[in-house]
Every structure is written in structure tokens, then in C-alpha cells.
């Protein structure tokens, strides 16, 4: 399972809106986020046209006209980072932004958090600090990391802890992973989507990363392109998080369709909206029908008008399978960006006229944590592999503490789903 963590700058809106794009960010996303050439230069047909200041959200421009991503790539072993250093996009990245160690974490959280990771985290923070200094209005960090293994979980959590200390304005509370919004992406769920919707018999990590890149591209399109109904990164937290601990989000994207099928589909606004709410479209392995929604954020791209969005949302509200908690208004935060969706050239997804990406806060996400708890209990009952973690500096009590925190989180979601208000609020959409 992966996580996308958002740490928005909450004290106020700054005229600038740069973000440090991410750490542990798969290179598959860059062809989707921009139309740059592999050397970082803007194509000739675009440099002659209108200059879009929103482009600087994720890219900085050098004196020679080259664009460099505001991104750090980090791994404890050099294999994957070396692929970027020698790959097709090697000229796009500043060498100092590609950081690798000499040995991996061996799937051990303690090695990534306490020993091997500790040796490299200061260098990473120094590089992040340099990128942040070049931003005129830093709003937050997008951190992409796996929550399994050793590097993603151990070094990822260590980095989040250090960021919350160094950038206190960007992390006003330090509850659960030191983040304000966490979007869950489950490899198992994405595998199923690739098999079912794209007819890929044996999906590879490249297939998975390309699909994830479409979601990230849609979520950040409002940050990169101007539009009348854009959604800001700070609005994710404002509209989706009712309590600080209840900040783990489900995500979905529609349409996920191959080029062969796209010719036979209408893909209207109501159709893609309905598809986004389907359990099979969720990028985490859980069924929203087993829980209740607290809030939804729908981000449309392409040929979409507010009238069609209004009609689609009204239809969604009439469905009995989509339930909202009764202690807050039935809130839909909708954003429309008129830039058409882009796809990776030669990729799996068809180029379509319109698309929608949804982030939702649902009590059904507790199913993800229940599976983690169950697997943990089976192994911890036999103290399997515990000695490897203790040998790297962890204390055995940290396992029990983490398990109790997850159990408390499950309880929090159950209580939120069971809460009832005295007066039901009026239904409300925010455009």
C-alpha cells in the first residue's frame, strides 16, 4: 500500500503557490504532469504562445530557459535512482535532487527509521530546504511513499517527523503520521483495476504507476493550470477532514478505459461521476457501501460545464447505496479545470475529452486498517521477526503502542459513523 500525504500551509493563502512536488516520486508521473521535452526545455510551439504562470507551481526555470522539477527522489539503495540518472529524463533533474544510499533497508522499518535511514535524512532535508528557499510562497509538501517495506515506511515516517519539526507552520499538529491529509493507494486494488478495466492480464509496476500518475495529475491540475473553478490544496483539508485523526482518504478516477473501448463509450459527465463512486473504481481495497461518506471532493477536467456537474451530483444523492453521515451536511466540493486530460504517450489509458478524480472521506476506509491489524496480530502473536527490529534500535513496546493507536483509529471511525446530529443540515454543494 502506498500513501500520498499532503501537508498544506494553513495559516493563510500566499500569492505564490509553489509546492515541493515529492519525495519517493515515481518517474512515470512526469510525462503526465507536463509537456516538457526530456532535457527540460519547453516545446517550440508552446514557448511562442501564452506563458502560464501556474506552470511554476511544480517547476522552476533556470537562466538558460530549462525547467527543473521541484522534486526530490530518495532511496536507500542506488538501483532505482541510477535508472533515473541514466534514463530518458536524466537531463530533466538536477543531480543534487537524486539522492541514494549504499544499502537498502531489507524490508525492515527499524533500519529505515533508526539506522540506515538516519544517515541520509539530513542530506535529504538539506536538499528540501534549498528547494523550499527558492519558493516565493510555499504551501506544502506532497510526499509519495510506500507504507510497507523498510525505506518507504521507516525512512518515510522519519522524513515526515523531521519535516513537521523544521516546517512547523506547515504541520500544525503531529497526530498520526505528522500529516494533515493522507490519500491511500493500494497496489492490490490498482492491480484489479488494470486487469478489469484495461484488460492487462499481468500488470507490471509500470502499469500501476501510470494509472497512479493519472490520479495525481488530476488532483494537482488546479495547481498547475488556471481556471475559474479550481480547487486549492488547502481546500482538501478544509472540506474533507472533520477531526484531525480522521484524515485518511479514498480516491478514485474515471474513466479508466483502454483506447479500443473508448470509441464505443459516450463517457458523459453523469457516467464518469457514477463510475467514480463505484466500489470497483476505488484505489484502496475497501467497499464504500459498507460505510458512510463524510465529504467528497470531485475534480473534473476537460469538456465539463457546471450545469452537467449539478445534474450528476443531484443524481448521486438519490442513490441509496451512497450514504452520508447524518451529523453534517451532504457536502460535495466540486472543481472544474478546463484543461483536457493528458495521458502517457503509448500508455494504457485512452485519451478522453473529460475525466473526474474523486477524493472522499468515508468510514469504510477502516476495512484497510482492519486488514493491517489482522496480519499484524498473526505475526506478532509469534513475535515473528521482532528480533530484527529490536536489533536495529527499536523497543518491543513500540509495536504494542502502534497496534493500540491503530485500534483507537478504528474505534474513531466507528464512532464517527455512528454519531447522529439533533438537526440535519441542509444539503450543500460548493462550486
Short mmCIF file of C-alpha atoms in Angstrom, two decimals:
data_model
loop_
_atom_site.label_atom_id
_atom_site.label_comp_id
_atom_site.label_asym_id
_atom_site.label_seq_id
_atom_site.Cartn_x
_atom_site.Cartn_y
_atom_site.Cartn_z
CA UNK A 1 0.00 0.00 0.00
CA UNK A 2 1.18 3.49 -0.80
CA UNK A 3 0.37 6.83 0.68
CA UNK A 4 0.15 10.34 -0.68
CA UNK A 5 0.48 12.80 2.17
CA UNK A 6 -0.49 16.44 1.90
CA UNK A 7 0.85 18.99 4.38
CA UNK A 8 -0.95 22.22 3.43
CA UNK A 9 0.15 25.66 4.62
CA UNK A 10 -2.86 26.55 6.77
CA UNK A 11 -2.08 29.98 8.28
CA UNK A 12 -3.24 31.75 5.10
CA UNK A 13 -3.21 31.98 1.35
CA UNK A 14 0.00 33.31 -0.12
CA UNK A 15 0.06 34.92 -3.56
CA UNK A 16 2.60 32.29 -4.64
CA UNK A 17 1.60 28.67 -4.56
CA UNK A 18 4.66 26.51 -5.06
CA UNK A 19 4.88 23.01 -3.68
CA UNK A 20 7.85 20.73 -3.37
CA UNK A 21 6.49 18.02 -5.64
CA UNK A 22 7.51 14.97 -3.72
CA UNK A 23 9.96 12.50 -2.35
CA UNK A 24 9.99 8.90 -3.49
CA UNK A 25 8.05 10.08 -6.56
CA UNK A 26 7.90 7.51 -9.40
CA UNK A 27 9.37 8.93 -12.57
CA UNK A 28 6.33 7.72 -14.55
CA UNK A 29 4.39 10.80 -13.46
CA UNK A 30 6.47 13.49 -15.15
CA UNK A 31 5.29 12.91 -18.75
CA UNK A 32 1.72 13.35 -17.46
CA UNK A 33 2.29 16.43 -15.31
CA UNK A 34 3.86 18.49 -18.08
CA UNK A 35 4.60 18.76 -21.78
CA UNK A 36 8.32 19.35 -21.35
CA UNK A 37 10.95 17.80 -23.53
CA UNK A 38 13.32 15.27 -21.87
CA UNK A 39 16.00 17.96 -21.50
CA UNK A 40 13.65 20.29 -19.59
CA UNK A 41 13.10 22.71 -22.46
CA UNK A 42 9.62 23.88 -23.45
CA UNK A 43 8.50 22.71 -26.92
CA UNK A 44 8.87 25.45 -29.54
CA UNK A 45 5.14 25.67 -30.27
CA UNK A 46 4.40 26.45 -26.61
CA UNK A 47 7.18 28.95 -25.93
CA UNK A 48 5.82 31.14 -28.70
CA UNK A 49 2.35 31.15 -27.16
CA UNK A 50 0.87 32.35 -23.91
CA UNK A 51 3.03 31.94 -20.82
CA UNK A 52 1.21 30.24 -17.95
CA UNK A 53 2.48 31.27 -14.51
CA UNK A 54 0.76 28.25 -12.98
CA UNK A 55 3.45 26.13 -14.62
CA UNK A 56 5.90 27.34 -11.96
CA UNK A 57 3.93 25.54 -9.24
CA UNK A 58 5.93 22.35 -9.76
CA UNK A 59 8.82 23.59 -11.91
CA UNK A 60 11.50 26.24 -11.56
CA UNK A 61 13.09 27.91 -14.57
CA UNK A 62 16.84 28.37 -14.93
CA UNK A 63 18.60 31.23 -16.66
CA UNK A 64 19.01 29.10 -19.78
CA UNK A 65 15.28 28.51 -20.10
CA UNK A 66 15.39 24.96 -18.76
CA UNK A 67 12.64 23.80 -16.39
CA UNK A 68 13.57 21.67 -13.41
CA UNK A 69 11.03 19.84 -11.22
CA UNK A 70 10.68 20.96 -7.61
CA UNK A 71 11.14 17.33 -6.56
CA UNK A 72 13.46 15.13 -4.53
CA UNK A 73 13.96 11.44 -5.36
CA UNK A 74 15.18 9.39 -2.42
CA UNK A 75 16.08 5.74 -1.91
CA UNK A 76 18.41 3.90 0.44
CA UNK A 77 19.89 1.78 -2.33
CA UNK A 78 21.06 3.14 -5.69
CA UNK A 79 19.45 0.81 -8.26
CA UNK A 80 16.22 2.71 -8.98
CA UNK A 81 17.78 6.17 -8.65
CA UNK A 82 20.56 5.11 -11.06
CA UNK A 83 17.87 4.26 -13.61
CA UNK A 84 16.76 7.89 -13.46
CA UNK A 85 20.36 9.16 -13.60
CA UNK A 86 20.96 7.21 -16.82
CA UNK A 87 17.42 7.16 -18.22
CA UNK A 88 15.49 9.10 -20.83
CA UNK A 89 14.76 12.02 -18.47
CA UNK A 90 18.24 12.28 -16.92
CA UNK A 91 18.73 15.88 -18.14
CA UNK A 92 15.44 16.98 -16.61
CA UNK A 93 16.58 16.58 -13.00
CA UNK A 94 19.24 18.42 -11.04
CA UNK A 95 21.83 15.84 -9.89
CA UNK A 96 21.57 17.06 -6.29
CA UNK A 97 17.86 16.15 -6.27
CA UNK A 98 18.59 12.46 -6.90
CA UNK A 99 19.68 11.01 -3.55
CA UNK A 100 20.60 7.38 -2.93
CA UNK A 101 22.40 5.45 -0.22
CA UNK A 102 24.64 2.41 -0.43
CA UNK A 103 22.47 -0.28 1.18
CA UNK A 104 18.74 -0.88 1.40
CA UNK A 105 16.57 -1.28 4.49
CA UNK A 106 15.99 -5.01 3.91
CA UNK A 107 12.21 -4.58 4.37
CA UNK A 108 12.92 -3.56 7.97
CA UNK A 109 11.14 -0.48 9.35
CA UNK A 110 13.77 -0.07 12.08
CA UNK A 111 16.64 0.05 9.55
CA UNK A 112 14.87 2.73 7.54
CA UNK A 113 13.88 4.75 10.61
CA UNK A 114 16.68 4.32 13.15
CA UNK A 115 19.93 3.26 11.48
CA UNK A 116 20.47 3.37 7.70
CA UNK A 117 17.77 5.99 7.11
CA UNK A 118 19.10 8.25 9.85
CA UNK A 119 22.39 8.55 7.96
CA UNK A 120 20.76 10.01 4.86
CA UNK A 121 17.81 12.02 6.19
CA UNK A 122 19.87 15.15 6.98
CA UNK A 123 21.16 15.29 3.40
CA UNK A 124 17.61 14.94 2.11
CA UNK A 125 16.33 17.69 4.42
CA UNK A 126 19.14 19.98 3.24
CA UNK A 127 18.10 19.44 -0.39
CA UNK A 128 14.44 20.07 0.53
CA UNK A 129 15.47 23.25 2.33
CA UNK A 130 17.21 24.52 -0.81
CA UNK A 131 14.12 23.84 -2.91
CA UNK A 132 11.89 25.50 -0.32
CA UNK A 133 14.12 28.59 -0.26
CA UNK A 134 13.51 29.04 -3.99
CA UNK A 135 9.73 29.10 -3.49
CA UNK A 136 8.15 32.52 -3.00
CA UNK A 137 5.03 31.07 -1.34
CA UNK A 138 5.48 27.52 -0.10
CA UNK A 139 2.08 25.93 0.55
CA UNK A 140 3.10 22.40 1.40
CA UNK A 141 4.77 19.12 0.54
CA UNK A 142 3.46 16.18 -1.47
CA UNK A 143 5.17 13.06 -0.14
CA UNK A 144 4.86 9.81 -2.07
CA UNK A 145 5.96 6.71 -0.21
CA UNK A 146 5.08 3.08 0.35
CA UNK A 147 3.83 2.19 3.82
CA UNK A 148 5.29 -1.30 3.56
CA UNK A 149 8.91 -2.36 3.25
CA UNK A 150 11.74 -0.59 5.03
CA UNK A 151 12.61 2.55 3.05
CA UNK A 152 9.07 3.73 2.33
CA UNK A 153 7.74 3.10 5.82
CA UNK A 154 10.80 3.67 8.01
CA UNK A 155 12.59 6.49 6.19
CA UNK A 156 9.25 7.90 5.02
CA UNK A 157 7.94 8.29 8.57
CA UNK A 158 11.29 9.68 9.76
CA UNK A 159 11.23 12.28 7.00
CA UNK A 160 7.66 13.28 7.87
CA UNK A 161 8.63 13.69 11.52
CA UNK A 162 11.58 15.91 10.62
CA UNK A 163 9.52 17.99 8.17
CA UNK A 164 6.89 18.63 10.84
CA UNK A 165 9.63 19.98 13.13
CA UNK A 166 11.51 22.06 10.56
CA UNK A 167 8.36 23.44 8.93
CA UNK A 168 6.09 23.87 11.92
CA UNK A 169 3.74 26.24 10.06
CA UNK A 170 3.14 23.52 7.51
CA UNK A 171 2.22 20.92 10.12
CA UNK A 172 0.21 22.42 12.95
CA UNK A 173 -0.46 19.11 14.61
CA UNK A 174 1.56 15.93 14.87
CA UNK A 175 -1.11 13.28 15.12
CA UNK A 176 -0.87 10.08 13.10
CA UNK A 177 1.97 10.25 10.59
CA UNK A 178 2.53 14.02 11.04
CA UNK A 179 0.25 14.74 8.07
CA UNK A 180 -2.96 16.68 7.56
CA UNK A 181 -4.40 14.60 4.69
CA UNK A 182 -3.37 11.08 3.63
CA UNK A 183 -4.65 9.53 0.40
CA UNK A 184 -4.45 5.73 0.38
CA UNK A 185 -3.43 3.86 -2.78
CA UNK A 186 -3.49 0.07 -2.58
CA UNK A 187 -1.46 -1.99 -5.07
CA UNK A 188 -3.98 -4.85 -4.87
CA UNK A 189 -6.87 -2.56 -5.80
CA UNK A 190 -4.90 -0.97 -8.66
CA UNK A 191 -3.94 -4.44 -9.96
CA UNK A 192 -7.64 -5.32 -10.12
CA UNK A 193 -8.47 -2.08 -11.96
CA UNK A 194 -5.75 -2.75 -14.55
CA UNK A 195 -6.99 -6.30 -15.13
CA UNK A 196 -10.69 -5.45 -15.23
CA UNK A 197 -10.78 -2.08 -16.99
CA UNK A 198 -7.63 -2.11 -19.12
CA UNK A 199 -7.56 -5.85 -19.95
CA UNK A 200 -3.96 -6.19 -18.80
CA UNK A 201 -3.54 -9.83 -17.85
CA UNK A 202 -0.39 -9.36 -15.77
CA UNK A 203 0.01 -5.71 -14.75
CA UNK A 204 3.54 -4.51 -14.01
CA UNK A 205 4.67 -1.72 -11.71
CA UNK A 206 4.87 0.48 -14.80
CA UNK A 207 1.17 -0.10 -15.49
CA UNK A 208 0.36 0.66 -11.85
CA UNK A 209 2.48 3.81 -11.75
CA UNK A 210 0.94 5.14 -14.95
CA UNK A 211 -2.54 4.75 -13.51
CA UNK A 212 -1.48 6.41 -10.26
CA UNK A 213 0.07 9.22 -12.31
CA UNK A 214 -3.34 9.95 -13.84
CA UNK A 215 -4.84 10.34 -10.37
CA UNK A 216 -2.01 12.61 -9.19
CA UNK A 217 -2.21 14.62 -12.42
CA UNK A 218 -5.94 15.22 -11.90
CA UNK A 219 -5.54 16.08 -8.22
CA UNK A 220 -2.89 18.67 -9.00
CA UNK A 221 -4.29 20.06 -12.26
CA UNK A 222 -5.82 23.02 -10.42
CA UNK A 223 -2.39 23.85 -9.05
CA UNK A 224 -0.76 23.74 -12.46
CA UNK A 225 -3.38 25.35 -14.69
CA UNK A 226 -5.51 28.44 -14.30
CA UNK A 227 -9.27 28.03 -14.17
CA UNK A 228 -12.44 29.68 -12.88
CA UNK A 229 -13.42 26.82 -10.56
CA UNK A 230 -10.09 25.48 -9.37
CA UNK A 231 -9.57 23.63 -6.09
CA UNK A 232 -6.61 24.68 -3.92
CA UNK A 233 -4.54 22.18 -1.94
CA UNK A 234 -5.61 23.83 1.33
CA UNK A 235 -9.24 23.12 0.47
CA UNK A 236 -8.66 19.36 0.68
CA UNK A 237 -8.18 19.63 4.42
CA UNK A 238 -10.79 22.34 4.93
CA UNK A 239 -13.54 20.38 3.21
CA UNK A 240 -12.60 16.76 3.87
CA UNK A 241 -11.26 16.49 7.44
CA UNK A 242 -13.88 16.83 10.22
CA UNK A 243 -11.46 15.78 13.01
CA UNK A 244 -7.65 15.76 12.94
CA UNK A 245 -7.33 11.96 13.21
CA UNK A 246 -9.99 11.29 10.58
CA UNK A 247 -7.79 12.28 7.64
CA UNK A 248 -7.31 9.08 5.62
CA UNK A 249 -8.94 9.45 2.20
CA UNK A 250 -10.17 7.13 -0.52
CA UNK A 251 -9.51 8.06 -4.13
CA UNK A 252 -10.93 7.04 -7.49
CA UNK A 253 -10.54 8.06 -11.12
CA UNK A 254 -12.82 7.78 -14.13
CA UNK A 255 -12.84 6.86 -16.89
CA UNK A 256 -10.23 4.11 -16.69
CA UNK A 257 -10.64 2.79 -20.20
CA UNK A 258 -8.43 1.49 -23.00
CA UNK A 259 -8.25 3.10 -26.42
CA UNK A 260 -10.05 0.13 -28.00
CA UNK A 261 -13.08 0.58 -25.74
CA UNK A 262 -13.13 4.38 -25.73
CA UNK A 263 -14.50 4.53 -29.29
CA UNK A 264 -17.65 2.70 -28.16
CA UNK A 265 -18.36 4.70 -24.99
CA UNK A 266 -20.12 8.03 -24.58
CA UNK A 267 -18.31 8.94 -21.32
CA UNK A 268 -20.69 11.75 -20.37
CA UNK A 269 -20.39 13.70 -17.11
CA UNK A 270 -23.09 11.62 -15.33
CA UNK A 271 -21.45 8.38 -16.48
CA UNK A 272 -17.96 9.21 -15.26
CA UNK A 273 -19.38 10.61 -12.00
CA UNK A 274 -21.28 7.38 -11.34
CA UNK A 275 -18.18 5.39 -12.21
CA UNK A 276 -16.10 7.34 -9.68
CA UNK A 277 -18.44 6.17 -6.90
CA UNK A 278 -18.34 2.51 -7.93
CA UNK A 279 -16.54 0.21 -5.43
CA UNK A 280 -14.53 -1.25 -8.33
CA UNK A 281 -13.07 2.21 -9.04
CA UNK A 282 -11.63 2.74 -5.56
CA UNK A 283 -7.84 2.78 -5.39
CA UNK A 284 -7.85 1.18 -1.95
CA UNK A 285 -9.25 -2.27 -1.21
CA UNK A 286 -12.48 -1.43 0.58
CA UNK A 287 -16.18 -1.15 -0.23
CA UNK A 288 -17.72 2.32 0.37
CA UNK A 289 -21.16 0.69 0.54
CA UNK A 290 -20.13 -0.75 3.91
CA UNK A 291 -19.59 2.71 5.38
CA UNK A 292 -20.79 6.28 5.19
CA UNK A 293 -19.31 9.28 3.43
CA UNK A 294 -18.40 12.37 5.43
CA UNK A 295 -17.38 14.51 2.45
CA UNK A 296 -16.45 14.21 -1.22
CA UNK A 297 -14.24 16.29 -3.46
CA UNK A 298 -14.87 15.86 -7.19
CA UNK A 299 -12.32 17.33 -9.58
CA UNK A 300 -13.34 17.43 -13.23
CA UNK A 301 -11.05 18.04 -16.19
CA UNK A 302 -11.78 18.84 -19.80
CA UNK A 303 -15.10 19.47 -21.53
CA UNK A 304 -17.27 19.87 -18.42
CA UNK A 305 -19.80 22.59 -17.55
CA UNK A 306 -21.29 23.35 -14.09
CA UNK A 307 -24.82 22.50 -15.27
CA UNK A 308 -23.82 18.89 -16.03
CA UNK A 309 -21.97 18.62 -12.70
CA UNK A 310 -25.07 19.86 -10.84
CA UNK A 311 -27.23 17.24 -12.52
CA UNK A 312 -24.71 14.44 -11.88
CA UNK A 313 -24.36 15.31 -8.17
CA UNK A 314 -28.15 15.51 -7.79
CA UNK A 315 -28.45 12.01 -9.24
CA UNK A 316 -25.76 10.67 -6.91
CA UNK A 317 -27.67 11.99 -3.88
CA UNK A 318 -30.73 9.93 -4.82
CA UNK A 319 -28.85 6.63 -4.73
CA UNK A 320 -29.44 4.56 -1.61
CA UNK A 321 -26.10 2.78 -1.95
CA UNK A 322 -24.29 6.10 -1.34
CA UNK A 323 -24.92 7.12 2.26
CA UNK A 324 -23.67 10.16 4.13
CA UNK A 325 -23.36 10.62 7.88
CA UNK A 326 -26.30 12.50 9.37
CA UNK A 327 -24.31 14.84 11.62
CA UNK A 328 -23.05 17.10 8.84
CA UNK A 329 -24.47 18.45 5.56
CA UNK A 330 -24.19 16.29 2.47
CA UNK A 331 -21.20 18.17 1.14
CA UNK A 332 -19.75 17.91 -2.34
CA UNK A 333 -16.75 20.08 -3.13
CA UNK A 334 -16.55 20.31 -6.91
CA UNK A 335 -13.76 21.76 -9.02
CA UNK A 336 -13.63 22.17 -12.78
CA UNK A 337 -10.45 22.64 -14.78
CA UNK A 338 -10.89 23.13 -18.50
CA UNK A 339 -7.53 21.62 -19.46
CA UNK A 340 -8.24 18.30 -21.20
CA UNK A 341 -6.82 15.17 -19.51
CA UNK A 342 -3.41 14.08 -20.78
CA UNK A 343 -2.05 10.55 -20.94
CA UNK A 344 1.39 8.99 -21.20
CA UNK A 345 2.24 8.51 -24.90
CA UNK A 346 1.98 4.82 -25.72
CA UNK A 347 0.39 4.15 -22.33
CA UNK A 348 -2.56 2.01 -21.32
CA UNK A 349 -5.23 4.69 -20.94
CA UNK A 350 -7.19 6.23 -23.79
CA UNK A 351 -7.09 9.98 -24.35
CA UNK A 352 -10.56 11.26 -23.47
CA UNK A 353 -12.37 14.61 -23.57
CA UNK A 354 -13.26 14.66 -19.87
CA UNK A 355 -12.33 12.89 -16.65
CA UNK A 356 -13.04 13.11 -12.95
CA UNK A 357 -10.93 12.33 -9.90
CA UNK A 358 -12.59 11.90 -6.52
CA UNK A 359 -11.17 12.13 -3.01
CA UNK A 360 -13.61 11.09 -0.32
CA UNK A 361 -13.58 10.72 3.44
CA UNK A 362 -15.50 7.53 4.20
CA UNK A 363 -15.81 5.36 7.29
CA UNK A 364 -15.31 2.32 5.03
CA UNK A 365 -11.57 3.05 4.99
CA UNK A 366 -11.50 1.25 8.34
CA UNK A 367 -11.50 -2.01 6.32
CA UNK A 368 -7.96 -1.20 5.20
CA UNK A 369 -6.77 -0.76 8.78
CA UNK A 370 -8.62 -3.90 9.91
CA UNK A 371 -6.69 -6.00 7.38
CA UNK A 372 -3.40 -4.48 8.52
CA UNK A 373 -4.28 -5.17 12.17
CA UNK A 374 -5.25 -8.78 11.42
CA UNK A 375 -1.99 -9.51 9.62
CA UNK A 376 -0.02 -7.78 12.36
CA UNK A 377 -1.73 -9.82 15.09
CA UNK A 378 -0.97 -13.13 13.35
CA UNK A 379 2.74 -12.34 13.14
CA UNK A 380 3.18 -10.52 16.44
CA UNK A 381 1.49 -13.35 18.36
CA UNK A 382 4.54 -15.44 17.45
CA UNK A 383 6.93 -12.48 17.73
CA UNK A 384 7.94 -13.17 14.13
CA UNK A 385 10.94 -11.10 13.01
CA UNK A 386 10.71 -8.88 16.10
CA UNK A 387 14.37 -9.53 16.92
CA UNK A 388 15.43 -7.93 13.62
CA UNK A 389 13.70 -4.68 14.59
CA UNK A 390 14.94 -4.70 18.18
CA UNK A 391 18.45 -5.28 16.88
CA UNK A 392 18.23 -2.06 14.86
CA UNK A 393 17.29 0.12 17.83
CA UNK A 394 13.53 -0.29 18.22
CA UNK A 395 11.93 -1.22 21.51
CA UNK A 396 9.39 -4.02 21.63
CA UNK A 397 6.93 -1.68 23.32
CA UNK A 398 6.72 0.39 20.13
CA UNK A 399 4.91 -2.50 18.43
CA UNK A 400 2.21 -2.57 21.10
CA UNK A 401 1.94 1.21 21.05
CA UNK A 402 1.48 1.28 17.26
CA UNK A 403 -1.11 -1.52 17.43
CA UNK A 404 -3.08 0.31 20.12
CA UNK A 405 -3.02 3.50 18.07
CA UNK A 406 -4.43 1.68 15.04
CA UNK A 407 -7.12 0.08 17.20
CA UNK A 408 -8.02 3.52 18.53
CA UNK A 409 -8.18 4.82 14.96
CA UNK A 410 -10.62 2.04 14.00
CA UNK A 411 -12.74 2.97 17.01
CA UNK A 412 -12.66 6.64 16.00
CA UNK A 413 -14.04 5.81 12.55
CA UNK A 414 -16.75 3.57 14.04
CA UNK A 415 -17.85 6.35 16.39
CA UNK A 416 -17.86 8.93 13.60
CA UNK A 417 -20.09 6.67 11.50
CA UNK A 418 -22.47 6.08 14.41
CA UNK A 419 -22.73 9.72 15.51
CA UNK A 420 -26.05 11.45 14.92
CA UNK A 421 -26.89 15.12 14.99
CA UNK A 422 -30.01 16.65 16.55
CA UNK A 423 -30.73 18.66 13.43
CA UNK A 424 -29.79 17.51 9.99
CA UNK A 425 -28.11 20.19 7.92
CA UNK A 426 -29.31 21.24 4.53
CA UNK A 427 -27.70 19.59 1.57
CA UNK A 428 -24.99 21.71 0.12
CA UNK A 429 -22.70 21.78 -2.87
CA UNK A 430 -19.71 24.07 -3.13
CA UNK A 431 -18.51 25.08 -6.58
#
